[in-house]
CSV table of C-alpha atoms in Angstrom, one decimal:
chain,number,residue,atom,x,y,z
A,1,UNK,CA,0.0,0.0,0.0
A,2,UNK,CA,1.2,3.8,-1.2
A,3,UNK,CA,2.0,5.5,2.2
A,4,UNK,CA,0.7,9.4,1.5
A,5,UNK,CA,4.1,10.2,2.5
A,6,UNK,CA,5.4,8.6,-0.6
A,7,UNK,CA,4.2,11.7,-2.4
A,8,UNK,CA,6.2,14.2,-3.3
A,9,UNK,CA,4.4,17.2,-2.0
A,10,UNK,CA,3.3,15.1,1.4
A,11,UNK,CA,6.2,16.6,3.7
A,12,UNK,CA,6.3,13.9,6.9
A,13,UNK,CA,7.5,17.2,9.4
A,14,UNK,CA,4.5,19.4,8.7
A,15,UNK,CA,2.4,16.6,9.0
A,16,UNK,CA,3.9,15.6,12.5
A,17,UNK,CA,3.8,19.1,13.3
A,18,UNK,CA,0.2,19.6,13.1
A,19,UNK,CA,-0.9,15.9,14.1
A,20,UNK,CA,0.4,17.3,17.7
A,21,UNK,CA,-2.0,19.8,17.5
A,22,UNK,CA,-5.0,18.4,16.4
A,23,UNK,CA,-7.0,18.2,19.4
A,24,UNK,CA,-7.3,21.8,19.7
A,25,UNK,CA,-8.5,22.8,16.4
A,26,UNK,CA,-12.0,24.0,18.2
A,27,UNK,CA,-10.0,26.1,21.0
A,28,UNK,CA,-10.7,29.6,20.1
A,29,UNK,CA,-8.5,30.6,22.4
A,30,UNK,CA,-5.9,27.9,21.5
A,31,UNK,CA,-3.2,27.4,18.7
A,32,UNK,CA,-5.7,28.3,16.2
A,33,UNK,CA,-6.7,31.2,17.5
A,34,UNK,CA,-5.4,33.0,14.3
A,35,UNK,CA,-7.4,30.5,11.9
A,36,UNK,CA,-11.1,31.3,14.0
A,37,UNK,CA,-10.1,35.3,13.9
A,38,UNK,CA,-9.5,34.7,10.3
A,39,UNK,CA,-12.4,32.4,9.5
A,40,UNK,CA,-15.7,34.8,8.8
A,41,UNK,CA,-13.2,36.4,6.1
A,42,UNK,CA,-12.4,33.6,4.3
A,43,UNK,CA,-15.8,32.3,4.3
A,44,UNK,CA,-17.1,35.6,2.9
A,45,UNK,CA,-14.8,35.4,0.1
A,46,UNK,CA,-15.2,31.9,-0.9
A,47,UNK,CA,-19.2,32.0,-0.6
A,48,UNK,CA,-19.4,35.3,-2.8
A,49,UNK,CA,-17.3,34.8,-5.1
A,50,UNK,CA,-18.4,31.0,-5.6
A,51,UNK,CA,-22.3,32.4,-5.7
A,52,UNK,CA,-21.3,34.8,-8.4
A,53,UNK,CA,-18.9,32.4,-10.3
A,54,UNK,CA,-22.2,30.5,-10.3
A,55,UNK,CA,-25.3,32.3,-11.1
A,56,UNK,CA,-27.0,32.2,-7.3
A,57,UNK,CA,-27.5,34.8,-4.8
A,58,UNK,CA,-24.8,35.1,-1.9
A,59,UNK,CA,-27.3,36.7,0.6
A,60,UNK,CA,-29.5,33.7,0.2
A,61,UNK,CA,-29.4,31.2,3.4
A,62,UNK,CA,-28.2,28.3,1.1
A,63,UNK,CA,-25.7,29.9,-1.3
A,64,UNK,CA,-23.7,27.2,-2.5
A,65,UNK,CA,-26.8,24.8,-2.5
A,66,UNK,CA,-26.0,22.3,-5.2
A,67,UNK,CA,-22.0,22.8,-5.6
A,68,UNK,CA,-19.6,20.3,-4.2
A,69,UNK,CA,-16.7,21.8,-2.4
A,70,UNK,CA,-13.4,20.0,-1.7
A,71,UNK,CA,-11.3,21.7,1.2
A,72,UNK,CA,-7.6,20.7,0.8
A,73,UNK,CA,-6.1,20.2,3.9
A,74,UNK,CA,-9.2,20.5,5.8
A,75,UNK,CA,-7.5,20.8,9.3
A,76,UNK,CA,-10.5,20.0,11.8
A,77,UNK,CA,-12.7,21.5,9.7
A,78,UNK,CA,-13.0,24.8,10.2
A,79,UNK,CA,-13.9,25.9,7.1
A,80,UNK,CA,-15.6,22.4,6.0
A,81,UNK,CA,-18.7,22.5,8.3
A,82,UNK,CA,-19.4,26.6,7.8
A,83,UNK,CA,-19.4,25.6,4.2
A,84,UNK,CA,-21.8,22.8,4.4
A,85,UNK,CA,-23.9,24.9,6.9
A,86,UNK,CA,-24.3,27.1,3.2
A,87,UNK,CA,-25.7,24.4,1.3
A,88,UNK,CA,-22.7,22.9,-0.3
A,89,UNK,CA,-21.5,19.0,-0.6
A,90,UNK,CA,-18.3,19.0,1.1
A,91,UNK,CA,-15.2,16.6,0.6
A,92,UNK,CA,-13.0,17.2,3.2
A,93,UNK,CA,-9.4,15.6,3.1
A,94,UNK,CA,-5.9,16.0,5.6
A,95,UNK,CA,-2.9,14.4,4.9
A,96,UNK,CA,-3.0,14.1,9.1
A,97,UNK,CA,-5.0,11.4,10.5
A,98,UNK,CA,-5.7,12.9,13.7
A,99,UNK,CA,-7.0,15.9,11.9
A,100,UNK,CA,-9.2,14.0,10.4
A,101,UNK,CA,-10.5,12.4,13.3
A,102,UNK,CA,-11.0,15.3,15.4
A,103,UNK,CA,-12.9,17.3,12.4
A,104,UNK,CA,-15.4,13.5,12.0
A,105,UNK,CA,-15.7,13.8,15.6
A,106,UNK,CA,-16.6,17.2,15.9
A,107,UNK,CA,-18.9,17.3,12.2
A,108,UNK,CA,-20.9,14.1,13.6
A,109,UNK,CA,-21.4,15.9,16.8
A,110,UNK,CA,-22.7,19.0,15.0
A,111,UNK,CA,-25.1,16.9,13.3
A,112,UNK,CA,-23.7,17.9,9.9
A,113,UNK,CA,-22.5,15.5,6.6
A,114,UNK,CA,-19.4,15.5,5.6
A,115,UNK,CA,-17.0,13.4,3.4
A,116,UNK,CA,-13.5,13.0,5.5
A,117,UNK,CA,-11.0,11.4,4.1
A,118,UNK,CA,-7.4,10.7,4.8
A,119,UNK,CA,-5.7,11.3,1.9
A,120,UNK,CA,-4.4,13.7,-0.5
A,121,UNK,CA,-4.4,15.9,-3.4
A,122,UNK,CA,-2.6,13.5,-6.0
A,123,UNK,CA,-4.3,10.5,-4.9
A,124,UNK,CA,-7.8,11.9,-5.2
A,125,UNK,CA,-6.8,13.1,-8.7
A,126,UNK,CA,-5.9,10.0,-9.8
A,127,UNK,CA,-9.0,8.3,-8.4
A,128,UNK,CA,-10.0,11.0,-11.6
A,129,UNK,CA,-12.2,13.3,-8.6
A,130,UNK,CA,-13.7,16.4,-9.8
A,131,UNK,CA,-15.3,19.3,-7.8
A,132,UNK,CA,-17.1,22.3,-8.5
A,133,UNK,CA,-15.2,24.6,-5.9
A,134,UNK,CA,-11.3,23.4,-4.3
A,135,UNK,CA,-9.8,25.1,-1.7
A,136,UNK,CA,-6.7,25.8,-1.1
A,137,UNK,CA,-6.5,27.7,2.0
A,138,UNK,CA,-3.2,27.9,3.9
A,139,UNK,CA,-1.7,24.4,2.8
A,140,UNK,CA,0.2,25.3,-0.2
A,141,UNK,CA,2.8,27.3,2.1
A,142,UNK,CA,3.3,23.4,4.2
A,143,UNK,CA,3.9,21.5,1.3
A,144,UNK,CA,7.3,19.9,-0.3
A,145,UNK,CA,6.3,20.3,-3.8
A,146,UNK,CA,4.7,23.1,-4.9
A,147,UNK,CA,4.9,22.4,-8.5
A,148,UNK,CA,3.3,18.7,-7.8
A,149,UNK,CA,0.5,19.4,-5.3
A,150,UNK,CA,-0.7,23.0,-7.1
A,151,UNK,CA,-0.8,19.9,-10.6
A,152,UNK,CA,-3.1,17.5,-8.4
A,153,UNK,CA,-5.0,20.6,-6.9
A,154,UNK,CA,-6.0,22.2,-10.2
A,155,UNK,CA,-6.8,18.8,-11.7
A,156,UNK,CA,-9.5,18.1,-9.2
A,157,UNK,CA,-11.4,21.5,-10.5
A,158,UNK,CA,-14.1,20.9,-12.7
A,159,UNK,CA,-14.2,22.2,-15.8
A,160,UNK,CA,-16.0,25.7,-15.7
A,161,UNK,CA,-15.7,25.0,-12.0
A,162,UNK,CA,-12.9,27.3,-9.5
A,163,UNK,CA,-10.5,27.1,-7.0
A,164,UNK,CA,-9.7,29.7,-4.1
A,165,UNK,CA,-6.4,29.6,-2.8
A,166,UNK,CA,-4.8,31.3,0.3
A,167,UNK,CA,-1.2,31.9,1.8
A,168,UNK,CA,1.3,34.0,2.6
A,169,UNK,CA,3.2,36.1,0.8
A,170,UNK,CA,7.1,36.4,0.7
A,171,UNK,CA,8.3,39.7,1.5
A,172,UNK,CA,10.1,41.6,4.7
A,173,UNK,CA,6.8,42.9,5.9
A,174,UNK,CA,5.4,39.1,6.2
A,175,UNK,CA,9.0,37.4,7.9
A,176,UNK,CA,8.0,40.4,10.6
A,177,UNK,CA,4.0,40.2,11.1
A,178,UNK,CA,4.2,35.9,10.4
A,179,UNK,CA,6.8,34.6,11.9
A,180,UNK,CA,8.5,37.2,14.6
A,181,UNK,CA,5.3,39.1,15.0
A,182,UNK,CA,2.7,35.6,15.7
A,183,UNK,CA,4.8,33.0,16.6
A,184,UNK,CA,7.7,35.0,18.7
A,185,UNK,CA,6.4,37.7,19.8
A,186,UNK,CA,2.3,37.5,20.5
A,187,UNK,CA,2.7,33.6,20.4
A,188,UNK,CA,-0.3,33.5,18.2
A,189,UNK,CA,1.3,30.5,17.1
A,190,UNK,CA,3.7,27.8,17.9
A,191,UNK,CA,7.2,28.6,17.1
A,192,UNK,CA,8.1,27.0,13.7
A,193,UNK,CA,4.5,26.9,12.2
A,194,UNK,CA,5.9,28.5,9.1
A,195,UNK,CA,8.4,28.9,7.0
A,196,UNK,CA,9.1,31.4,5.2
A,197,UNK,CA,11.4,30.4,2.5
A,198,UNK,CA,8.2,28.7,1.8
A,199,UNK,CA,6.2,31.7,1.1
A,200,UNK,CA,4.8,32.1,-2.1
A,201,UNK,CA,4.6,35.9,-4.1
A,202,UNK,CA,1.1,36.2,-5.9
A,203,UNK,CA,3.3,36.4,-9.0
A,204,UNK,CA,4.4,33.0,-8.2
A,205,UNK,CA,1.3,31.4,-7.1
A,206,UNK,CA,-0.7,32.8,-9.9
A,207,UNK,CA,1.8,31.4,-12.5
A,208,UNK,CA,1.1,27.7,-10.7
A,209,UNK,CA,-1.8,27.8,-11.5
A,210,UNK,CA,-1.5,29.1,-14.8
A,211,UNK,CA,0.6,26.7,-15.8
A,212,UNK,CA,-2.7,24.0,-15.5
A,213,UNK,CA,-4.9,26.2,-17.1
A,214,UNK,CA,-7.1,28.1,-14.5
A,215,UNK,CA,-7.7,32.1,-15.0
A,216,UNK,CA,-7.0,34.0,-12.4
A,217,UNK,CA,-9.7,36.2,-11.3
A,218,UNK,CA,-9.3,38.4,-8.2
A,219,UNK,CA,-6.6,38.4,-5.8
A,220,UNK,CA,-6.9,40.8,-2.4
A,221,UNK,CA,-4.7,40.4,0.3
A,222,UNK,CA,-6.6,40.1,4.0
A,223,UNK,CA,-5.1,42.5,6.7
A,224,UNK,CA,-5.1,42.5,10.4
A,225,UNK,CA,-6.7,45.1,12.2
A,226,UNK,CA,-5.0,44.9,15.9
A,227,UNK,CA,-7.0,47.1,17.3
A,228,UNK,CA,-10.5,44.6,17.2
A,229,UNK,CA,-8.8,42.1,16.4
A,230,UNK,CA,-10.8,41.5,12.4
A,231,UNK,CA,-9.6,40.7,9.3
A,232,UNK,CA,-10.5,42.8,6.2
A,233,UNK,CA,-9.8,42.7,2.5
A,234,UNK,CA,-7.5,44.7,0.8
A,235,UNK,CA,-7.1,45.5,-3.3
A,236,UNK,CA,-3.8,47.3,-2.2
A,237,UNK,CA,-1.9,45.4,0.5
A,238,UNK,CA,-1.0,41.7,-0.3
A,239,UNK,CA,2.1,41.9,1.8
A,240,UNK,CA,1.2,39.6,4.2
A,241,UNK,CA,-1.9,37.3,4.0
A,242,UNK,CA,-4.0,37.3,0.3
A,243,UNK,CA,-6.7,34.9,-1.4
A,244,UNK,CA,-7.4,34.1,-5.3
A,245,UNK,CA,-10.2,33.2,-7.1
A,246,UNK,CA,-9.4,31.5,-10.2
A,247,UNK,CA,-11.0,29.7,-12.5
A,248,UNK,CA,-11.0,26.4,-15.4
A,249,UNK,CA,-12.5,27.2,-18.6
């Protein structure tokens, strides 16, 4: 039996590194703090642009009724079961099993349905998977092979379907705010959650996927307000955090 850490873009560290912390995914006030602060900004900009992308109506109660959604690196679901709240069919997968675990655990006690699986991005495409929506939300940054997982990633976009991506960009202001700033400094997060040789400029990103075909269109980069504590969106300053919408003809 393949071993998902047989694949390229699998890296066994990150893996390791978040396995320890699976069990407190659902801590607000934990090592994911950041990830919950973050969330209702994300959400927002994956369910409007996935309404529009699709012809319904983002104010509606169920605005992705009808789409399937696979979220990449699903974590313990934090995005997953907000998503399926909106209507949509998730897939859910994590290259950690105790991720996996904790986010079933925690879905079934919500009384909501979705599809975990332990596995990742190239074996789902080569099971020839297809999805409406794939997100792409903070994993790219934690993989080994950029250029291998972004392949398996866009293949598993339908065609006219999209992808929205997240991460972090790689400039001065970002090695500050990311990895000083949160993990040394306000200990948002545990020191060595990120690298940032790792980082990926929206130049570089955006020619990933490119280079499978997808059209890139929007990027805004997500800034922290310290003062309450929100996220907002930002046309003009991608230093640090930014999302993408792109799409497959």
């Amino acid at each position: 039996m393949t071993k998902l850490q047989d694949h390229t873009s699998v890296d066994p560290q990150e893996i390791e590194k978040f396995s320890a912390m699976a069990a407190e995914w659902w801590d607000p006030s934990g090592k994911f703090k950041p990830l919950h602060q973050l969330n209702p900004t994300r959400l927002g900009y994956i369910r409007d642009h996935a309404a529009r992308h699709f012809g319904k109506d983002p104010l509606s109660d169920q605005p992705l009724s009808g789409l399937s959604i696979l979220d990449i690196g699903c974590g313990g679901g934090l995005l997953s079961e907000p998503l399926c709240r909106l209507g949509a069919e998730v897939t859910a997968i994590d290259a950690a099993e105790k991720n996996i675990k904790t986010a079933s655990t925690h879905a079934a006690e919500s009384g909501l349905e979705i599809n975990y699986r332990h596995t990742s991005a190239e074996d789902l495409a080569a099971e020839k998977q297809s999805f409406d929506v794939v997100l792409n939300m903070e994993v790219i940054e934690h993989v080994a092979d950029v250029t291998s997982f972004s392949k398996a990633a866009c293949a598993l976009v339908k065609e006219g379907g999209a992808m929205v991506a997240s991460t972090l960009n790689r400039t001065p202001k970002s090695y500050l705010m990311a990895i000083l700033g949160a993990e040394y400094v306000l200990r948002w997060l545990p020191r060595g959650t990120h690298d940032w040789q790792k980082f990926l400029r929206p130049s570089e990103l955006a020619g990933l996927l490119r280079a499978q075909g997808l059209d890139i269109g929007d990027m805004s980069g997500v800034v922290y307000n310290p003062v309450n504590g929100r996220w907002r969106l930002s046309r003009r300053d991608l230093d640090v955090n930014y999302m993408l919408f792109a799409t497959k003809p």
